[in-house]
Amino acid sequence: MVDLTKVEQRREEAIRRAVLSGDWTKVDNLLNQPYENLCRKDRSYGLCSLDSSSIAKGSLLDTIADDSDALSLVIKKEEIAIINDAIERLLSDRDKKILFGVVFENKSFSHLAKEVRLSDKTVKRHYERIIEILRKELKNL
């Protein structure tokens, strides 16, 4: 069985009480609470997906350039190889998990914190440090 934190234990108890009383709206709210908390933390950290939009600018995905000529594709491929090499040389396995979790899997710091067994603020600091390390290494790219 999974060990629950005190907050999770209290939420489970509140769900049981709401089920017994037949208050299904409260059950629904309590079941959605962890997800809502993660979304709120993501907003506070300023995370967004590429397909989020604002009224003035439209989708962020629309602003990504299209590299359709062969030379641009070759250059992009070389840049990716250099970036991958820097990631392999400079980052620990945990740092790679954090970087790939945030960048490619769109995981929140809170979600990653559970996976790597650190606090969400520590994961955020690790991510910021990782970005700074890569920025310094790849500055002349």
Tab-separated table of N, CA and C in Angstrom:
chain	number	residue	atom	x	y	z
A	1	MET	N	0.839	-1.191	0.000
A	1	MET	CA	0.000	0.000	0.000
A	1	MET	C	0.878	1.246	0.000
A	2	VAL	N	0.425	2.285	-0.628
A	2	VAL	CA	1.159	3.532	-0.744
A	2	VAL	C	0.997	4.343	0.541
A	3	ASP	N	2.122	4.880	1.038
A	3	ASP	CA	2.058	5.747	2.210
A	3	ASP	C	1.526	7.108	1.784
A	4	LEU	N	0.509	7.572	2.484
A	4	LEU	CA	-0.090	8.869	2.177
A	4	LEU	C	0.433	9.915	3.140
A	5	THR	N	0.581	11.137	2.643
A	5	THR	CA	0.943	12.238	3.528
A	5	THR	C	-0.262	12.568	4.398
A	6	LYS	N	-0.047	13.373	5.415
A	6	LYS	CA	-1.158	13.738	6.301
A	6	LYS	C	-2.259	14.476	5.547
A	7	VAL	N	-1.862	15.329	4.620
A	7	VAL	CA	-2.852	16.061	3.821
A	7	VAL	C	-3.674	15.073	2.995
A	8	GLU	N	-2.987	14.117	2.366
A	8	GLU	CA	-3.696	13.124	1.559
A	8	GLU	C	-4.607	12.252	2.430
A	9	GLN	N	-4.149	11.911	3.635
A	9	GLN	CA	-4.971	11.124	4.553
A	9	GLN	C	-6.241	11.895	4.932
A	10	ARG	N	-6.083	13.201	5.236
A	10	ARG	CA	-7.253	14.018	5.580
A	10	ARG	C	-8.217	14.119	4.404
A	11	ARG	N	-7.675	14.240	3.184
A	11	ARG	CA	-8.521	14.320	1.999
A	11	ARG	C	-9.280	12.998	1.821
A	12	GLU	N	-8.605	11.876	2.004
A	12	GLU	CA	-9.266	10.568	1.891
A	12	GLU	C	-10.394	10.435	2.915
A	13	GLU	N	-10.147	10.881	4.131
A	13	GLU	CA	-11.180	10.837	5.166
A	13	GLU	C	-12.370	11.728	4.799
A	14	ALA	N	-12.075	12.919	4.266
A	14	ALA	CA	-13.143	13.833	3.857
A	14	ALA	C	-13.950	13.225	2.708
A	15	ILE	N	-13.292	12.517	1.807
A	15	ILE	CA	-14.001	11.853	0.699
A	15	ILE	C	-14.921	10.771	1.260
A	16	ARG	N	-14.407	9.974	2.189
A	16	ARG	CA	-15.235	8.917	2.789
A	16	ARG	C	-16.472	9.506	3.476
A	17	ARG	N	-16.274	10.606	4.223
A	17	ARG	CA	-17.411	11.248	4.904
A	17	ARG	C	-18.419	11.786	3.891
A	18	ALA	N	-17.915	12.384	2.804
A	18	ALA	CA	-18.813	12.933	1.784
A	18	ALA	C	-19.584	11.819	1.070
A	19	VAL	N	-18.933	10.683	0.840
A	19	VAL	CA	-19.617	9.545	0.214
A	19	VAL	C	-20.728	9.044	1.134
A	20	LEU	N	-20.398	8.915	2.405
A	20	LEU	CA	-21.402	8.430	3.356
A	20	LEU	C	-22.598	9.374	3.457
A	21	SER	N	-22.344	10.676	3.352
A	21	SER	CA	-23.439	11.643	3.434
A	21	SER	C	-24.126	11.851	2.081
A	22	GLY	N	-23.546	11.300	1.009
A	22	GLY	CA	-24.157	11.434	-0.319
A	22	GLY	C	-23.892	12.766	-0.989
A	23	ASP	N	-22.892	13.513	-0.531
A	23	ASP	CA	-22.553	14.817	-1.113
A	23	ASP	C	-21.556	14.608	-2.261
A	24	TRP	N	-22.097	14.291	-3.440
A	24	TRP	CA	-21.249	13.931	-4.577
A	24	TRP	C	-20.510	15.126	-5.170
A	25	THR	N	-21.039	16.304	-5.009
A	25	THR	CA	-20.323	17.505	-5.464
A	25	THR	C	-19.042	17.675	-4.668
A	26	LYS	N	-19.128	17.475	-3.360
A	26	LYS	CA	-17.941	17.577	-2.511
A	26	LYS	C	-16.941	16.477	-2.856
A	27	VAL	N	-17.424	15.266	-3.137
A	27	VAL	CA	-16.535	14.167	-3.538
A	27	VAL	C	-15.786	14.550	-4.807
A	28	ASP	N	-16.509	15.085	-5.779
A	28	ASP	CA	-15.901	15.499	-7.043
A	28	ASP	C	-14.833	16.567	-6.806
A	29	ASN	N	-15.159	17.563	-5.993
A	29	ASN	CA	-14.199	18.630	-5.695
A	29	ASN	C	-12.956	18.081	-4.998
A	30	LEU	N	-13.148	17.189	-4.043
A	30	LEU	CA	-12.014	16.616	-3.314
A	30	LEU	C	-11.145	15.742	-4.213
A	31	LEU	N	-11.756	15.013	-5.120
A	31	LEU	CA	-10.990	14.176	-6.041
A	31	LEU	C	-10.187	15.023	-7.030
A	32	ASN	N	-10.721	16.185	-7.412
A	32	ASN	CA	-10.028	17.071	-8.358
A	32	ASN	C	-9.009	17.988	-7.684
A	33	GLN	N	-9.016	18.040	-6.375
A	33	GLN	CA	-8.169	18.980	-5.640
A	33	GLN	C	-6.669	18.837	-5.953
A	34	PRO	N	-6.085	17.626	-5.993
A	34	PRO	CA	-4.646	17.541	-6.316
A	34	PRO	C	-4.316	18.106	-7.690
A	35	TYR	N	-5.173	17.820	-8.670
A	35	TYR	CA	-4.955	18.347	-10.007
A	35	TYR	C	-5.038	19.872	-10.022
A	36	GLU	N	-6.050	20.409	-9.365
A	36	GLU	CA	-6.215	21.865	-9.306
A	36	GLU	C	-5.005	22.516	-8.617
A	37	ASN	N	-4.500	21.886	-7.566
A	37	ASN	CA	-3.320	22.414	-6.869
A	37	ASN	C	-2.100	22.440	-7.790
A	38	LEU	N	-1.905	21.368	-8.577
A	38	LEU	CA	-0.784	21.327	-9.513
A	38	LEU	C	-0.908	22.417	-10.576
A	39	CYS	N	-2.116	22.608	-11.084
A	39	CYS	CA	-2.339	23.659	-12.083
A	39	CYS	C	-2.041	25.039	-11.500
A	40	ARG	N	-2.470	25.265	-10.260
A	40	ARG	CA	-2.214	26.546	-9.604
A	40	ARG	C	-0.713	26.772	-9.421
A	41	LYS	N	0.028	25.727	-9.029
A	41	LYS	CA	1.482	25.854	-8.874
A	41	LYS	C	2.141	26.135	-10.215
A	42	ASP	N	1.697	25.440	-11.273
A	42	ASP	CA	2.257	25.693	-12.600
A	42	ASP	C	2.053	27.143	-13.014
A	43	ARG	N	0.855	27.678	-12.755
A	43	ARG	CA	0.598	29.085	-13.088
A	43	ARG	C	1.507	30.004	-12.282
A	44	SER	N	1.727	29.672	-11.002
A	44	SER	CA	2.581	30.532	-10.177
A	44	SER	C	4.028	30.478	-10.638
A	45	TYR	N	4.455	29.337	-11.224
A	45	TYR	CA	5.813	29.221	-11.763
A	45	TYR	C	5.918	29.792	-13.174
A	46	GLY	N	4.786	30.133	-13.750
A	46	GLY	CA	4.791	30.727	-15.093
A	46	GLY	C	4.933	29.706	-16.202
A	47	LEU	N	4.586	28.444	-15.956
A	47	LEU	CA	4.668	27.430	-16.998
A	47	LEU	C	3.453	27.520	-17.903
A	48	CYS	N	3.648	27.270	-19.182
A	48	CYS	CA	2.534	27.190	-20.110
A	48	CYS	C	2.924	26.265	-21.251
A	49	SER	N	1.971	25.764	-21.964
A	49	SER	CA	2.260	24.888	-23.090
A	49	SER	C	2.373	25.721	-24.360
A	50	LEU	N	2.914	25.108	-25.399
A	50	LEU	CA	3.087	25.834	-26.653
A	50	LEU	C	1.760	26.191	-27.310
A	51	ASP	N	0.726	25.448	-27.007
A	51	ASP	CA	-0.554	25.766	-27.642
A	51	ASP	C	-1.441	26.644	-26.777
A	52	SER	N	-0.884	27.185	-25.669
A	52	SER	CA	-1.663	28.168	-24.927
A	52	SER	C	-1.659	29.463	-25.728
A	53	SER	N	-2.606	30.314	-25.481
A	53	SER	CA	-2.681	31.524	-26.283
A	53	SER	C	-3.076	32.711	-25.427
A	54	SER	N	-2.769	33.859	-25.957
A	54	SER	CA	-3.258	35.094	-25.371
A	54	SER	C	-4.069	35.794	-26.448
A	55	ILE	N	-4.882	36.717	-26.064
A	55	ILE	CA	-5.757	37.395	-27.023
A	55	ILE	C	-4.943	38.146	-28.077
A	56	ALA	N	-3.858	38.790	-27.657
A	56	ALA	CA	-3.095	39.636	-28.564
A	56	ALA	C	-2.194	38.839	-29.503
A	57	LYS	N	-1.594	37.734	-29.018
A	57	LYS	CA	-0.551	37.079	-29.799
A	57	LYS	C	-0.972	35.789	-30.466
A	58	GLY	N	-2.050	35.183	-30.064
A	58	GLY	CA	-2.434	33.899	-30.628
A	58	GLY	C	-1.621	32.780	-29.995
A	59	SER	N	-1.554	31.643	-30.656
A	59	SER	CA	-0.874	30.469	-30.125
A	59	SER	C	0.635	30.648	-30.169
A	60	LEU	N	1.301	30.204	-29.102
A	60	LEU	CA	2.757	30.244	-29.090
A	60	LEU	C	3.330	29.317	-30.149
A	61	LEU	N	2.631	28.227	-30.440
A	61	LEU	CA	3.090	27.278	-31.442
A	61	LEU	C	3.182	27.929	-32.820
A	62	ASP	N	2.334	28.921	-33.085
A	62	ASP	CA	2.360	29.611	-34.376
A	62	ASP	C	3.601	30.472	-34.560
A	63	THR	N	4.293	30.805	-33.482
A	63	THR	CA	5.459	31.682	-33.596
A	63	THR	C	6.750	30.924	-33.870
A	64	ILE	N	6.717	29.591	-33.841
A	64	ILE	CA	7.919	28.794	-34.104
A	64	ILE	C	8.192	28.811	-35.598
A	65	ALA	N	9.444	29.081	-35.960
A	65	ALA	CA	9.812	29.185	-37.367
A	65	ALA	C	9.765	27.818	-38.050
A	66	ASP	N	9.500	27.827	-39.335
A	66	ASP	CA	9.481	26.609	-40.133
A	66	ASP	C	10.792	26.537	-40.902
A	67	ASP	N	11.603	25.523	-40.599
A	67	ASP	CA	12.879	25.337	-41.291
A	67	ASP	C	12.683	24.343	-42.423
A	68	SER	N	12.350	24.858	-43.593
A	68	SER	CA	12.042	23.956	-44.691
A	68	SER	C	13.201	23.777	-45.665
A	69	ASP	N	14.232	24.635	-45.621
A	69	ASP	CA	15.335	24.445	-46.554
A	69	ASP	C	16.378	23.494	-45.956
A	70	ALA	N	17.121	22.806	-46.827
A	70	ALA	CA	18.044	21.744	-46.422
A	70	ALA	C	19.159	22.252	-45.512
A	71	LEU	N	19.722	23.416	-45.809
A	71	LEU	CA	20.817	23.949	-44.998
A	71	LEU	C	20.361	24.217	-43.563
A	72	SER	N	19.189	24.786	-43.401
A	72	SER	CA	18.658	25.036	-42.064
A	72	SER	C	18.453	23.733	-41.303
A	73	LEU	N	17.979	22.705	-41.998
A	73	LEU	CA	17.777	21.409	-41.349
A	73	LEU	C	19.093	20.787	-40.899
A	74	VAL	N	20.136	20.893	-41.724
A	74	VAL	CA	21.455	20.359	-41.351
A	74	VAL	C	22.011	21.121	-40.154
A	75	ILE	N	21.903	22.427	-40.179
A	75	ILE	CA	22.395	23.244	-39.061
A	75	ILE	C	21.630	22.905	-37.791
A	76	LYS	N	20.312	22.778	-37.891
A	76	LYS	CA	19.483	22.438	-36.735
A	76	LYS	C	19.873	21.069	-36.181
A	77	LYS	N	20.156	20.114	-37.072
A	77	LYS	CA	20.559	18.772	-36.654
A	77	LYS	C	21.894	18.819	-35.904
A	78	GLU	N	22.845	19.621	-36.389
A	78	GLU	CA	24.140	19.763	-35.713
A	78	GLU	C	23.968	20.434	-34.349
A	79	GLU	N	23.115	21.443	-34.285
A	79	GLU	CA	22.857	22.116	-33.006
A	79	GLU	C	22.255	21.144	-31.994
A	80	ILE	N	21.327	20.316	-32.447
A	80	ILE	CA	20.707	19.330	-31.555
A	80	ILE	C	21.752	18.341	-31.054
A	81	ALA	N	22.666	17.916	-31.924
A	81	ALA	CA	23.726	16.988	-31.512
A	81	ALA	C	24.631	17.639	-30.464
A	82	ILE	N	24.944	18.906	-30.639
A	82	ILE	CA	25.788	19.623	-29.674
A	82	ILE	C	25.066	19.752	-28.337
A	83	ILE	N	23.791	20.080	-28.396
A	83	ILE	CA	22.996	20.210	-27.166
A	83	ILE	C	22.911	18.865	-26.444
A	84	ASN	N	22.638	17.786	-27.193
A	84	ASN	CA	22.576	16.455	-26.580
A	84	ASN	C	23.898	16.064	-25.938
A	85	ASP	N	25.001	16.393	-26.605
A	85	ASP	CA	26.324	16.101	-26.046
A	85	ASP	C	26.546	16.867	-24.735
A	86	ALA	N	26.162	18.141	-24.727
A	86	ALA	CA	26.309	18.948	-23.503
A	86	ALA	C	25.463	18.379	-22.372
A	87	ILE	N	24.255	17.953	-22.686
A	87	ILE	CA	23.375	17.365	-21.664
A	87	ILE	C	24.002	16.097	-21.102
A	88	GLU	N	24.517	15.240	-21.968
A	88	GLU	CA	25.131	13.984	-21.516
A	88	GLU	C	26.381	14.240	-20.664
A	89	ARG	N	27.202	15.212	-21.057
A	89	ARG	CA	28.452	15.493	-20.337
A	89	ARG	C	28.237	16.191	-19.001
A	90	LEU	N	27.285	17.123	-18.955
A	90	LEU	CA	27.205	18.039	-17.825
A	90	LEU	C	26.153	17.684	-16.773
A	91	LEU	N	25.172	16.894	-17.127
A	91	LEU	CA	24.050	16.688	-16.211
A	91	LEU	C	24.033	15.284	-15.625
A	92	SER	N	23.623	15.211	-14.376
A	92	SER	CA	23.436	13.921	-13.716
A	92	SER	C	22.138	13.295	-14.222
A	93	ASP	N	21.922	12.041	-13.884
A	93	ASP	CA	20.687	11.368	-14.300
A	93	ASP	C	19.454	12.082	-13.746
A	94	ARG	N	19.535	12.527	-12.484
A	94	ARG	CA	18.399	13.229	-11.882
A	94	ARG	C	18.140	14.547	-12.603
A	95	ASP	N	19.217	15.276	-12.939
A	95	ASP	CA	19.060	16.539	-13.658
A	95	ASP	C	18.449	16.307	-15.046
A	96	LYS	N	18.869	15.235	-15.709
A	96	LYS	CA	18.290	14.912	-17.025
A	96	LYS	C	16.800	14.612	-16.882
A	97	LYS	N	16.440	13.865	-15.846
A	97	LYS	CA	15.034	13.524	-15.617
A	97	LYS	C	14.206	14.789	-15.401
A	98	ILE	N	14.757	15.746	-14.641
A	98	ILE	CA	14.058	17.015	-14.394
A	98	ILE	C	13.933	17.814	-15.692
A	99	LEU	N	15.039	17.943	-16.420
A	99	LEU	CA	15.034	18.710	-17.669
A	99	LEU	C	14.043	18.123	-18.672
A	100	PHE	N	14.136	16.824	-18.932
A	100	PHE	CA	13.251	16.206	-19.904
A	100	PHE	C	11.799	16.202	-19.419
A	101	GLY	N	11.607	16.070	-18.111
A	101	GLY	CA	10.254	16.101	-17.566
A	101	GLY	C	9.566	17.429	-17.808
A	102	VAL	N	10.296	18.519	-17.584
A	102	VAL	CA	9.716	19.855	-17.767
A	102	VAL	C	9.590	20.206	-19.253
A	103	VAL	N	10.672	19.980	-20.004
A	103	VAL	CA	10.715	20.450	-21.386
A	103	VAL	C	9.910	19.579	-22.339
A	104	PHE	N	10.086	18.259	-22.274
A	104	PHE	CA	9.469	17.389	-23.275
A	104	PHE	C	8.178	16.731	-22.807
A	105	GLU	N	8.075	16.446	-21.517
A	105	GLU	CA	6.896	15.760	-21.027
A	105	GLU	C	5.887	16.712	-20.393
A	106	ASN	N	6.241	17.999	-20.333
A	106	ASN	CA	5.351	19.042	-19.806
A	106	ASN	C	4.853	18.709	-18.398
A	107	LYS	N	5.745	18.130	-17.592
A	107	LYS	CA	5.388	17.786	-16.213
A	107	LYS	C	5.581	19.007	-15.328
A	108	SER	N	4.774	19.119	-14.330
A	108	SER	CA	4.912	20.225	-13.388
A	108	SER	C	6.058	19.925	-12.421
A	109	PHE	N	6.551	20.964	-11.759
A	109	PHE	CA	7.592	20.775	-10.752
A	109	PHE	C	7.074	19.885	-9.627
A	110	SER	N	5.816	20.021	-9.288
A	110	SER	CA	5.225	19.204	-8.226
A	110	SER	C	5.205	17.735	-8.620
A	111	HIS	N	4.849	17.461	-9.855
A	111	HIS	CA	4.808	16.078	-10.329
A	111	HIS	C	6.219	15.487	-10.322
A	112	LEU	N	7.188	16.244	-10.827
A	112	LEU	CA	8.569	15.768	-10.846
A	112	LEU	C	9.131	15.605	-9.438
A	113	ALA	N	8.695	16.461	-8.527
A	113	ALA	CA	9.172	16.380	-7.145
A	113	ALA	C	8.861	15.023	-6.545
A	114	LYS	N	7.686	14.507	-6.830
A	114	LYS	CA	7.327	13.176	-6.326
A	114	LYS	C	8.192	12.097	-6.966
A	115	GLU	N	8.506	12.253	-8.234
A	115	GLU	CA	9.302	11.249	-8.943
A	115	GLU	C	10.747	11.202	-8.457
A	116	VAL	N	11.337	12.376	-8.197
A	116	VAL	CA	12.745	12.408	-7.792
A	116	VAL	C	12.925	12.564	-6.287
A	117	ARG	N	11.801	12.592	-5.566
A	117	ARG	CA	11.792	12.648	-4.100
A	117	ARG	C	12.499	13.898	-3.547
A	118	LEU	N	12.122	15.037	-4.124
A	118	LEU	CA	12.573	16.343	-3.652
A	118	LEU	C	11.338	17.228	-3.528
A	119	SER	N	11.497	18.391	-2.883
A	119	SER	CA	10.367	19.318	-2.834
A	119	SER	C	10.218	19.997	-4.191
A	120	ASP	N	9.021	20.534	-4.454
A	120	ASP	CA	8.805	21.185	-5.750
A	120	ASP	C	9.679	22.424	-5.914
A	121	LYS	N	9.937	23.124	-4.838
A	121	LYS	CA	10.812	24.299	-4.925
A	121	LYS	C	12.255	23.890	-5.233
A	122	THR	N	12.697	22.758	-4.670
A	122	THR	CA	14.040	22.262	-4.952
A	122	THR	C	14.146	21.830	-6.409
A	123	VAL	N	13.109	21.190	-6.917
A	123	VAL	CA	13.095	20.791	-8.323
A	123	VAL	C	13.151	22.033	-9.212
A	124	LYS	N	12.421	23.073	-8.847
A	124	LYS	CA	12.448	24.324	-9.619
A	124	LYS	C	13.858	24.917	-9.616
A	125	ARG	N	14.512	24.919	-8.443
A	125	ARG	CA	15.894	25.433	-8.366
A	125	ARG	C	16.840	24.590	-9.208
A	126	HIS	N	16.671	23.271	-9.176
A	126	HIS	CA	17.495	22.392	-10.014
A	126	HIS	C	17.281	22.731	-11.485
A	127	TYR	N	16.027	22.901	-11.884
A	127	TYR	CA	15.727	23.212	-13.276
A	127	TYR	C	16.375	24.543	-13.686
A	128	GLU	N	16.257	25.551	-12.850
A	128	GLU	CA	16.869	26.851	-13.158
A	128	GLU	C	18.385	26.726	-13.258
A	129	ARG	N	19.001	25.926	-12.379
A	129	ARG	CA	20.451	25.710	-12.414
A	129	ARG	C	20.839	24.963	-13.688
A	130	ILE	N	20.056	23.968	-14.070
A	130	ILE	CA	20.313	23.199	-15.294
A	130	ILE	C	20.292	24.126	-16.508
A	131	ILE	N	19.288	24.980	-16.582
A	131	ILE	CA	19.171	25.917	-17.707
A	131	ILE	C	20.381	26.853	-17.736
A	132	GLU	N	20.793	27.330	-16.574
A	132	GLU	CA	21.958	28.226	-16.507
A	132	GLU	C	23.231	27.517	-16.960
A	133	ILE	N	23.420	26.266	-16.537
A	133	ILE	CA	24.591	25.477	-16.955
A	133	ILE	C	24.599	25.320	-18.467
A	134	LEU	N	23.463	24.954	-19.028
A	134	LEU	CA	23.389	24.758	-20.476
A	134	LEU	C	23.549	26.068	-21.231
A	135	ARG	N	22.995	27.144	-20.686
A	135	ARG	CA	23.162	28.462	-21.320
A	135	ARG	C	24.635	28.842	-21.416
A	136	LYS	N	25.359	28.675	-20.308
A	136	LYS	CA	26.797	29.007	-20.301
A	136	LYS	C	27.567	28.136	-21.283
A	137	GLU	N	27.246	26.855	-21.294
A	137	GLU	CA	27.960	25.917	-22.170
A	137	GLU	C	27.659	26.186	-23.640
A	138	LEU	N	26.446	26.557	-23.952
A	138	LEU	CA	26.012	26.692	-25.336
A	138	LEU	C	25.941	28.141	-25.799
A	139	LYS	N	26.517	29.037	-25.029
A	139	LYS	CA	26.436	30.473	-25.338
A	139	LYS	C	26.920	30.804	-26.747
A	140	ASN	N	27.940	30.144	-27.216
A	140	ASN	CA	28.517	30.466	-28.526
A	140	ASN	C	27.947	29.628	-29.666
A	141	LEU	N	26.894	28.902	-29.404
A	141	LEU	CA	26.296	28.038	-30.434
A	141	LEU	C	25.607	28.836	-31.494
